[in-house]
Amino acid sequence: MERFSVSSNHSKSVFCRALQSAMAVLLAACISGCGAAEGTGSVSGKVTLNGETVTTGRIGFLSKETGKGGGGDIGETGEFDLGVTLPAGTYTVTVVPPAPAPPQEGAPVTKAPDPQGFPKKYRSSETSDLKVEVQEGSNQFEIKLVP
């Protein structure tokens, strides 16, 4: 009785071709999909208050149309980068002072410091009058806060 068997070299060859095909598909998907998704933009910039650099706090962007948004920390140089892309559209900008440090055990809870006197109107998307238009691609904004 004769037995028929597939050589292990043939199995390896089929596996290698399948693996190469899968890698080619993944590479093509990465090349076509790398970067920002179509219709989205990256957001970065600088924040000033009365012409002076804001050196701390958080900035937020919220689309009232879609409910989507993003936020990030404001660095010592006043610069921010959301680190995510947002769909193109109109966004309301909010800026808030840094969160307070956790209270020491046994110490009374105190109000958060506001070292730069951020105007209250910028702290909520309901009251902020700052609007920006995020476009497809890279977006750089100068956010100017005034009392």
Short mmCIF file of N, CA and C in Angstrom, two decimals:
data_model
loop_
_atom_site.label_atom_id
_atom_site.label_comp_id
_atom_site.label_asym_id
_atom_site.label_seq_id
_atom_site.Cartn_x
_atom_site.Cartn_y
_atom_site.Cartn_z
N MET A 1 0.83 -1.16 0.00
CA MET A 1 0.00 0.00 0.00
C MET A 1 0.89 1.24 0.00
N GLU A 2 0.61 2.11 -0.93
CA GLU A 2 1.42 3.32 -1.09
C GLU A 2 0.73 4.48 -0.38
N ARG A 3 1.50 5.25 0.32
CA ARG A 3 0.94 6.42 1.03
C ARG A 3 1.34 7.67 0.29
N PHE A 4 0.40 8.61 0.28
CA PHE A 4 0.66 9.90 -0.34
C PHE A 4 0.85 10.91 0.79
N SER A 5 1.91 11.65 0.75
CA SER A 5 2.14 12.68 1.77
C SER A 5 2.66 13.94 1.12
N VAL A 6 2.37 15.04 1.76
CA VAL A 6 2.85 16.34 1.29
C VAL A 6 4.16 16.60 2.00
N SER A 7 5.14 16.98 1.24
CA SER A 7 6.43 17.23 1.87
C SER A 7 6.36 18.46 2.75
N SER A 8 7.18 18.47 3.75
CA SER A 8 7.19 19.61 4.66
C SER A 8 7.70 20.86 3.96
N ASN A 9 8.54 20.70 2.93
CA ASN A 9 9.01 21.86 2.17
C ASN A 9 7.85 22.52 1.43
N HIS A 10 6.94 21.72 0.89
CA HIS A 10 5.78 22.26 0.19
C HIS A 10 4.89 23.04 1.16
N SER A 11 4.68 22.52 2.35
CA SER A 11 3.86 23.20 3.37
C SER A 11 4.50 24.53 3.78
N LYS A 12 5.81 24.51 3.95
CA LYS A 12 6.51 25.75 4.31
C LYS A 12 6.39 26.77 3.20
N SER A 13 6.49 26.32 1.96
CA SER A 13 6.41 27.22 0.82
C SER A 13 5.04 27.88 0.74
N VAL A 14 3.98 27.11 0.95
CA VAL A 14 2.61 27.65 0.92
C VAL A 14 2.44 28.65 2.07
N PHE A 15 2.92 28.30 3.23
CA PHE A 15 2.82 29.19 4.38
C PHE A 15 3.57 30.51 4.13
N CYS A 16 4.77 30.41 3.58
CA CYS A 16 5.56 31.62 3.31
C CYS A 16 4.87 32.53 2.29
N ARG A 17 4.28 31.94 1.24
CA ARG A 17 3.57 32.76 0.25
C ARG A 17 2.36 33.43 0.88
N ALA A 18 1.64 32.72 1.73
CA ALA A 18 0.47 33.30 2.41
C ALA A 18 0.91 34.44 3.34
N LEU A 19 1.99 34.21 4.05
CA LEU A 19 2.52 35.23 4.96
C LEU A 19 2.97 36.47 4.19
N GLN A 20 3.64 36.27 3.06
CA GLN A 20 4.09 37.39 2.23
C GLN A 20 2.89 38.18 1.70
N SER A 21 1.85 37.49 1.30
CA SER A 21 0.65 38.16 0.80
C SER A 21 -0.01 39.00 1.90
N ALA A 22 -0.10 38.41 3.08
CA ALA A 22 -0.71 39.14 4.20
C ALA A 22 0.11 40.38 4.56
N MET A 23 1.43 40.25 4.55
CA MET A 23 2.30 41.40 4.85
C MET A 23 2.14 42.48 3.79
N ALA A 24 2.02 42.09 2.53
CA ALA A 24 1.85 43.07 1.46
C ALA A 24 0.54 43.84 1.63
N VAL A 25 -0.53 43.14 2.02
CA VAL A 25 -1.82 43.80 2.25
C VAL A 25 -1.71 44.77 3.42
N LEU A 26 -1.07 44.34 4.51
CA LEU A 26 -0.92 45.22 5.67
C LEU A 26 -0.07 46.44 5.34
N LEU A 27 1.00 46.26 4.58
CA LEU A 27 1.85 47.37 4.19
C LEU A 27 1.08 48.36 3.33
N ALA A 28 0.31 47.87 2.39
CA ALA A 28 -0.49 48.76 1.53
C ALA A 28 -1.51 49.53 2.35
N ALA A 29 -2.13 48.87 3.32
CA ALA A 29 -3.11 49.55 4.17
C ALA A 29 -2.45 50.63 5.00
N CYS A 30 -1.25 50.34 5.51
CA CYS A 30 -0.53 51.33 6.32
C CYS A 30 -0.14 52.53 5.48
N ILE A 31 0.40 52.28 4.30
CA ILE A 31 0.84 53.38 3.44
C ILE A 31 -0.33 54.27 3.06
N SER A 32 -1.46 53.67 2.72
CA SER A 32 -2.61 54.48 2.31
C SER A 32 -3.30 55.11 3.50
N GLY A 33 -3.12 54.54 4.71
CA GLY A 33 -3.84 55.05 5.87
C GLY A 33 -2.99 55.78 6.87
N CYS A 34 -1.70 55.89 6.63
CA CYS A 34 -0.84 56.58 7.59
C CYS A 34 -1.13 58.07 7.59
N GLY A 35 -0.94 58.70 8.75
CA GLY A 35 -1.24 60.12 8.86
C GLY A 35 -2.67 60.33 9.28
N ALA A 36 -3.15 61.54 9.12
CA ALA A 36 -4.50 61.88 9.53
C ALA A 36 -5.52 61.24 8.60
N ALA A 37 -6.63 60.84 9.16
CA ALA A 37 -7.71 60.28 8.35
C ALA A 37 -8.27 61.39 7.46
N GLU A 38 -8.84 60.98 6.36
CA GLU A 38 -9.40 61.96 5.43
C GLU A 38 -10.46 62.81 6.14
N GLY A 39 -10.40 64.12 5.93
CA GLY A 39 -11.38 65.01 6.54
C GLY A 39 -11.06 65.37 7.98
N THR A 40 -9.84 65.08 8.44
CA THR A 40 -9.46 65.42 9.81
C THR A 40 -8.22 66.30 9.81
N GLY A 41 -8.00 66.96 10.94
CA GLY A 41 -6.83 67.82 11.05
C GLY A 41 -6.18 67.71 12.41
N SER A 42 -4.87 67.87 12.44
CA SER A 42 -4.14 67.93 13.70
C SER A 42 -4.24 69.37 14.22
N VAL A 43 -4.17 69.52 15.54
CA VAL A 43 -4.37 70.84 16.15
C VAL A 43 -3.26 71.11 17.16
N SER A 44 -2.61 72.26 16.98
CA SER A 44 -1.59 72.72 17.93
C SER A 44 -1.59 74.25 17.90
N GLY A 45 -0.80 74.85 18.77
CA GLY A 45 -0.74 76.30 18.78
C GLY A 45 -0.17 76.85 20.06
N LYS A 46 -0.54 78.11 20.34
CA LYS A 46 -0.03 78.83 21.50
C LYS A 46 -1.16 79.63 22.13
N VAL A 47 -1.12 79.78 23.45
CA VAL A 47 -2.15 80.51 24.19
C VAL A 47 -1.53 81.72 24.87
N THR A 48 -2.19 82.88 24.71
CA THR A 48 -1.76 84.09 25.41
C THR A 48 -2.95 84.70 26.14
N LEU A 49 -2.65 85.46 27.18
CA LEU A 49 -3.66 86.20 27.96
C LEU A 49 -3.17 87.63 28.06
N ASN A 50 -3.92 88.56 27.49
CA ASN A 50 -3.51 89.97 27.44
C ASN A 50 -2.12 90.13 26.83
N GLY A 51 -1.82 89.31 25.82
CA GLY A 51 -0.54 89.39 25.14
C GLY A 51 0.60 88.65 25.81
N GLU A 52 0.38 88.14 27.02
CA GLU A 52 1.41 87.40 27.77
C GLU A 52 1.20 85.90 27.59
N THR A 53 2.29 85.16 27.52
CA THR A 53 2.22 83.71 27.35
C THR A 53 1.55 83.05 28.55
N VAL A 54 0.57 82.19 28.28
CA VAL A 54 -0.04 81.37 29.33
C VAL A 54 0.88 80.17 29.52
N THR A 55 1.31 79.90 30.74
CA THR A 55 2.34 78.89 30.98
C THR A 55 1.83 77.62 31.64
N THR A 56 0.55 77.51 31.86
CA THR A 56 -0.01 76.33 32.53
C THR A 56 -1.50 76.26 32.24
N GLY A 57 -2.08 75.12 32.50
CA GLY A 57 -3.51 74.94 32.29
C GLY A 57 -3.81 73.90 31.24
N ARG A 58 -5.08 73.83 30.87
CA ARG A 58 -5.54 72.88 29.84
C ARG A 58 -6.38 73.61 28.82
N ILE A 59 -6.30 73.13 27.58
CA ILE A 59 -7.10 73.69 26.50
C ILE A 59 -7.99 72.59 25.94
N GLY A 60 -9.20 72.97 25.55
CA GLY A 60 -10.14 72.00 25.00
C GLY A 60 -10.79 72.53 23.74
N PHE A 61 -11.13 71.63 22.84
CA PHE A 61 -11.83 71.94 21.60
C PHE A 61 -13.06 71.04 21.54
N LEU A 62 -14.25 71.63 21.35
CA LEU A 62 -15.49 70.86 21.30
C LEU A 62 -16.34 71.32 20.13
N SER A 63 -16.76 70.37 19.31
CA SER A 63 -17.69 70.66 18.22
C SER A 63 -19.10 70.50 18.75
N LYS A 64 -19.87 71.58 18.73
CA LYS A 64 -21.26 71.50 19.19
C LYS A 64 -22.12 70.74 18.19
N GLU A 65 -21.66 70.66 16.92
CA GLU A 65 -22.39 69.93 15.89
C GLU A 65 -22.27 68.42 16.07
N THR A 66 -21.04 67.94 16.32
CA THR A 66 -20.80 66.50 16.38
C THR A 66 -20.63 65.97 17.79
N GLY A 67 -20.34 66.85 18.74
CA GLY A 67 -20.06 66.41 20.10
C GLY A 67 -18.64 65.88 20.27
N LYS A 68 -17.85 65.90 19.20
CA LYS A 68 -16.47 65.40 19.26
C LYS A 68 -15.53 66.52 19.65
N GLY A 69 -14.39 66.15 20.20
CA GLY A 69 -13.42 67.14 20.58
C GLY A 69 -12.16 66.51 21.11
N GLY A 70 -11.31 67.34 21.66
CA GLY A 70 -10.06 66.88 22.24
C GLY A 70 -9.49 67.95 23.13
N GLY A 71 -8.50 67.59 23.90
CA GLY A 71 -7.89 68.55 24.79
C GLY A 71 -6.46 68.19 25.09
N GLY A 72 -5.75 69.13 25.67
CA GLY A 72 -4.36 68.89 26.02
C GLY A 72 -3.84 69.91 27.01
N ASP A 73 -2.66 69.64 27.50
CA ASP A 73 -2.00 70.53 28.45
C ASP A 73 -1.33 71.69 27.73
N ILE A 74 -1.32 72.83 28.39
CA ILE A 74 -0.59 74.00 27.90
C ILE A 74 0.78 73.95 28.58
N GLY A 75 1.84 73.99 27.77
CA GLY A 75 3.20 73.89 28.30
C GLY A 75 3.73 75.23 28.80
N GLU A 76 4.92 75.19 29.37
CA GLU A 76 5.55 76.38 29.94
C GLU A 76 5.79 77.48 28.91
N THR A 77 5.85 77.11 27.63
CA THR A 77 6.06 78.10 26.57
C THR A 77 4.74 78.58 25.98
N GLY A 78 3.62 78.12 26.56
CA GLY A 78 2.30 78.50 26.06
C GLY A 78 1.80 77.63 24.93
N GLU A 79 2.63 76.68 24.51
CA GLU A 79 2.27 75.84 23.37
C GLU A 79 1.48 74.62 23.80
N PHE A 80 0.64 74.15 22.87
CA PHE A 80 -0.14 72.94 23.10
C PHE A 80 -0.19 72.15 21.81
N ASP A 81 -0.44 70.86 21.95
CA ASP A 81 -0.63 69.96 20.82
C ASP A 81 -1.61 68.91 21.31
N LEU A 82 -2.76 68.80 20.65
CA LEU A 82 -3.78 67.87 21.11
C LEU A 82 -3.33 66.43 21.00
N GLY A 83 -2.44 66.12 20.07
CA GLY A 83 -1.95 64.76 19.94
C GLY A 83 -2.94 63.82 19.26
N VAL A 84 -4.09 64.32 18.86
CA VAL A 84 -5.08 63.54 18.12
C VAL A 84 -5.59 64.40 16.98
N THR A 85 -6.20 63.77 15.98
CA THR A 85 -6.80 64.54 14.91
C THR A 85 -8.28 64.72 15.20
N LEU A 86 -8.83 65.83 14.71
CA LEU A 86 -10.25 66.13 14.88
C LEU A 86 -10.90 66.22 13.50
N PRO A 87 -12.16 65.84 13.41
CA PRO A 87 -12.87 66.03 12.14
C PRO A 87 -12.91 67.52 11.79
N ALA A 88 -12.77 67.83 10.51
CA ALA A 88 -12.83 69.23 10.08
C ALA A 88 -14.18 69.83 10.51
N GLY A 89 -14.14 71.10 10.94
CA GLY A 89 -15.37 71.76 11.37
C GLY A 89 -15.09 72.88 12.36
N THR A 90 -16.15 73.45 12.89
CA THR A 90 -16.07 74.56 13.85
C THR A 90 -16.03 74.01 15.27
N TYR A 91 -15.11 74.55 16.06
CA TYR A 91 -14.93 74.12 17.45
C TYR A 91 -14.94 75.31 18.39
N THR A 92 -15.55 75.12 19.55
CA THR A 92 -15.49 76.09 20.63
C THR A 92 -14.26 75.73 21.47
N VAL A 93 -13.48 76.75 21.82
CA VAL A 93 -12.24 76.54 22.57
C VAL A 93 -12.47 76.92 24.03
N THR A 94 -12.02 76.06 24.94
CA THR A 94 -12.05 76.35 26.37
C THR A 94 -10.63 76.31 26.92
N VAL A 95 -10.39 77.14 27.93
CA VAL A 95 -9.08 77.16 28.60
C VAL A 95 -9.36 77.23 30.09
N VAL A 96 -8.73 76.31 30.82
CA VAL A 96 -8.96 76.26 32.27
C VAL A 96 -7.62 76.25 32.99
N PRO A 97 -7.59 76.80 34.22
CA PRO A 97 -6.35 76.77 35.00
C PRO A 97 -6.01 75.33 35.39
N PRO A 98 -4.80 75.10 35.86
CA PRO A 98 -4.41 73.74 36.25
C PRO A 98 -5.25 73.24 37.43
N ALA A 99 -5.38 71.93 37.50
CA ALA A 99 -6.10 71.33 38.63
C ALA A 99 -5.27 71.52 39.90
N PRO A 100 -5.94 71.65 41.04
CA PRO A 100 -5.19 71.82 42.29
C PRO A 100 -4.47 70.53 42.67
N ALA A 101 -3.41 70.69 43.41
CA ALA A 101 -2.71 69.52 43.95
C ALA A 101 -3.61 68.87 44.99
N PRO A 102 -3.54 67.57 45.13
CA PRO A 102 -4.35 66.91 46.16
C PRO A 102 -4.00 67.45 47.54
N PRO A 103 -5.00 67.66 48.39
CA PRO A 103 -4.70 68.21 49.72
C PRO A 103 -3.92 67.20 50.57
N GLN A 104 -3.09 67.73 51.43
CA GLN A 104 -2.36 66.89 52.37
C GLN A 104 -3.36 66.34 53.37
N GLU A 105 -3.08 65.16 53.87
CA GLU A 105 -3.99 64.55 54.84
C GLU A 105 -4.14 65.45 56.05
N GLY A 106 -5.38 65.74 56.40
CA GLY A 106 -5.67 66.58 57.55
C GLY A 106 -5.71 68.06 57.23
N ALA A 107 -5.24 68.46 56.05
CA ALA A 107 -5.25 69.88 55.68
C ALA A 107 -6.61 70.24 55.10
N PRO A 108 -7.04 71.47 55.29
CA PRO A 108 -8.34 71.88 54.73
C PRO A 108 -8.28 71.93 53.20
N VAL A 109 -9.41 71.63 52.57
CA VAL A 109 -9.49 71.69 51.12
C VAL A 109 -9.54 73.16 50.71
N THR A 110 -8.68 73.53 49.77
CA THR A 110 -8.62 74.91 49.32
C THR A 110 -9.03 75.02 47.86
N LYS A 111 -9.34 76.22 47.46
CA LYS A 111 -9.71 76.50 46.07
C LYS A 111 -8.49 76.34 45.17
N ALA A 112 -8.75 75.90 43.93
CA ALA A 112 -7.66 75.71 42.97
C ALA A 112 -6.97 77.03 42.70
N PRO A 113 -5.63 77.01 42.60
CA PRO A 113 -4.93 78.24 42.28
C PRO A 113 -5.21 78.66 40.84
N ASP A 114 -5.24 79.94 40.61
CA ASP A 114 -5.43 80.47 39.27
C ASP A 114 -4.36 81.53 39.07
N PRO A 115 -3.11 81.07 38.86
CA PRO A 115 -1.98 81.99 38.87
C PRO A 115 -2.04 83.08 37.80
N GLN A 116 -2.75 82.83 36.72
CA GLN A 116 -2.77 83.82 35.66
C GLN A 116 -4.12 84.51 35.51
N GLY A 117 -5.03 84.23 36.41
CA GLY A 117 -6.33 84.90 36.37
C GLY A 117 -7.13 84.63 35.09
N PHE A 118 -7.28 83.35 34.72
CA PHE A 118 -8.02 83.00 33.51
C PHE A 118 -9.44 83.55 33.60
N PRO A 119 -9.90 84.29 32.61
CA PRO A 119 -11.28 84.77 32.62
C PRO A 119 -12.26 83.58 32.66
N LYS A 120 -13.27 83.69 33.48
CA LYS A 120 -14.22 82.59 33.68
C LYS A 120 -14.96 82.20 32.41
N LYS A 121 -15.19 83.15 31.50
CA LYS A 121 -15.97 82.84 30.29
C LYS A 121 -15.32 81.77 29.43
N TYR A 122 -14.00 81.58 29.51
CA TYR A 122 -13.31 80.60 28.69
C TYR A 122 -13.29 79.20 29.29
N ARG A 123 -13.83 79.05 30.48
CA ARG A 123 -13.75 77.78 31.19
C ARG A 123 -14.83 76.78 30.80
N SER A 124 -15.82 77.21 30.04
CA SER A 124 -16.92 76.34 29.65
C SER A 124 -17.25 76.54 28.17
N SER A 125 -17.60 75.46 27.50
CA SER A 125 -17.99 75.57 26.09
C SER A 125 -19.32 76.31 25.94
N GLU A 126 -20.06 76.41 27.02
CA GLU A 126 -21.35 77.15 26.99
C GLU A 126 -21.14 78.66 27.01
N THR A 127 -20.02 79.11 27.60
CA THR A 127 -19.81 80.56 27.74
C THR A 127 -18.64 81.10 26.91
N SER A 128 -17.78 80.20 26.43
CA SER A 128 -16.62 80.66 25.66
C SER A 128 -17.05 81.20 24.30
N ASP A 129 -16.49 82.36 23.94
CA ASP A 129 -16.78 82.94 22.62
C ASP A 129 -15.64 82.66 21.63
N LEU A 130 -14.67 81.83 22.05
CA LEU A 130 -13.56 81.47 21.16
C LEU A 130 -14.00 80.35 20.22
N LYS A 131 -13.92 80.61 18.93
CA LYS A 131 -14.27 79.61 17.91
C LYS A 131 -13.12 79.50 16.93
N VAL A 132 -12.83 78.28 16.49
CA VAL A 132 -11.82 78.05 15.47
C VAL A 132 -12.40 77.11 14.43
N GLU A 133 -11.84 77.19 13.24
CA GLU A 133 -12.25 76.32 12.15
C GLU A 133 -11.10 75.34 11.89
N VAL A 134 -11.32 74.07 12.26
CA VAL A 134 -10.31 73.04 12.01
C VAL A 134 -10.46 72.59 10.56
N GLN A 135 -9.36 72.65 9.83
CA GLN A 135 -9.35 72.25 8.42
C GLN A 135 -8.63 70.91 8.30
N GLU A 136 -8.80 70.26 7.18
CA GLU A 136 -8.09 69.02 6.91
C GLU A 136 -6.59 69.32 6.86
N GLY A 137 -5.78 68.47 7.49
CA GLY A 137 -4.33 68.68 7.52
C GLY A 137 -3.87 69.26 8.85
N SER A 138 -2.81 70.03 8.81
CA SER A 138 -2.21 70.60 10.01
C SER A 138 -2.82 71.97 10.31
N ASN A 139 -3.21 72.19 11.57
CA ASN A 139 -3.81 73.45 12.00
C ASN A 139 -2.99 74.02 13.15
N GLN A 140 -2.59 75.28 13.02
CA GLN A 140 -1.82 75.99 14.05
C GLN A 140 -2.65 77.20 14.45
N PHE A 141 -3.03 77.28 15.74
CA PHE A 141 -3.86 78.39 16.21
C PHE A 141 -3.15 79.23 17.25
N GLU A 142 -3.35 80.54 17.18
CA GLU A 142 -2.92 81.48 18.23
C GLU A 142 -4.20 81.79 19.00
N ILE A 143 -4.29 81.27 20.23
CA ILE A 143 -5.47 81.47 21.07
C ILE A 143 -5.21 82.66 21.96
N LYS A 144 -5.94 83.75 21.73
CA LYS A 144 -5.73 84.99 22.49
C LYS A 144 -6.88 85.20 23.46
N LEU A 145 -6.56 85.09 24.76
CA LEU A 145 -7.56 85.32 25.80
C LEU A 145 -7.53 86.79 26.21
N VAL A 146 -8.72 87.35 26.36
CA VAL A 146 -8.85 88.73 26.84
C VAL A 146 -9.91 88.75 27.94
N PRO A 147 -9.78 89.66 28.92
CA PRO A 147 -10.78 89.70 30.00
C PRO A 147 -12.17 90.02 29.52
#
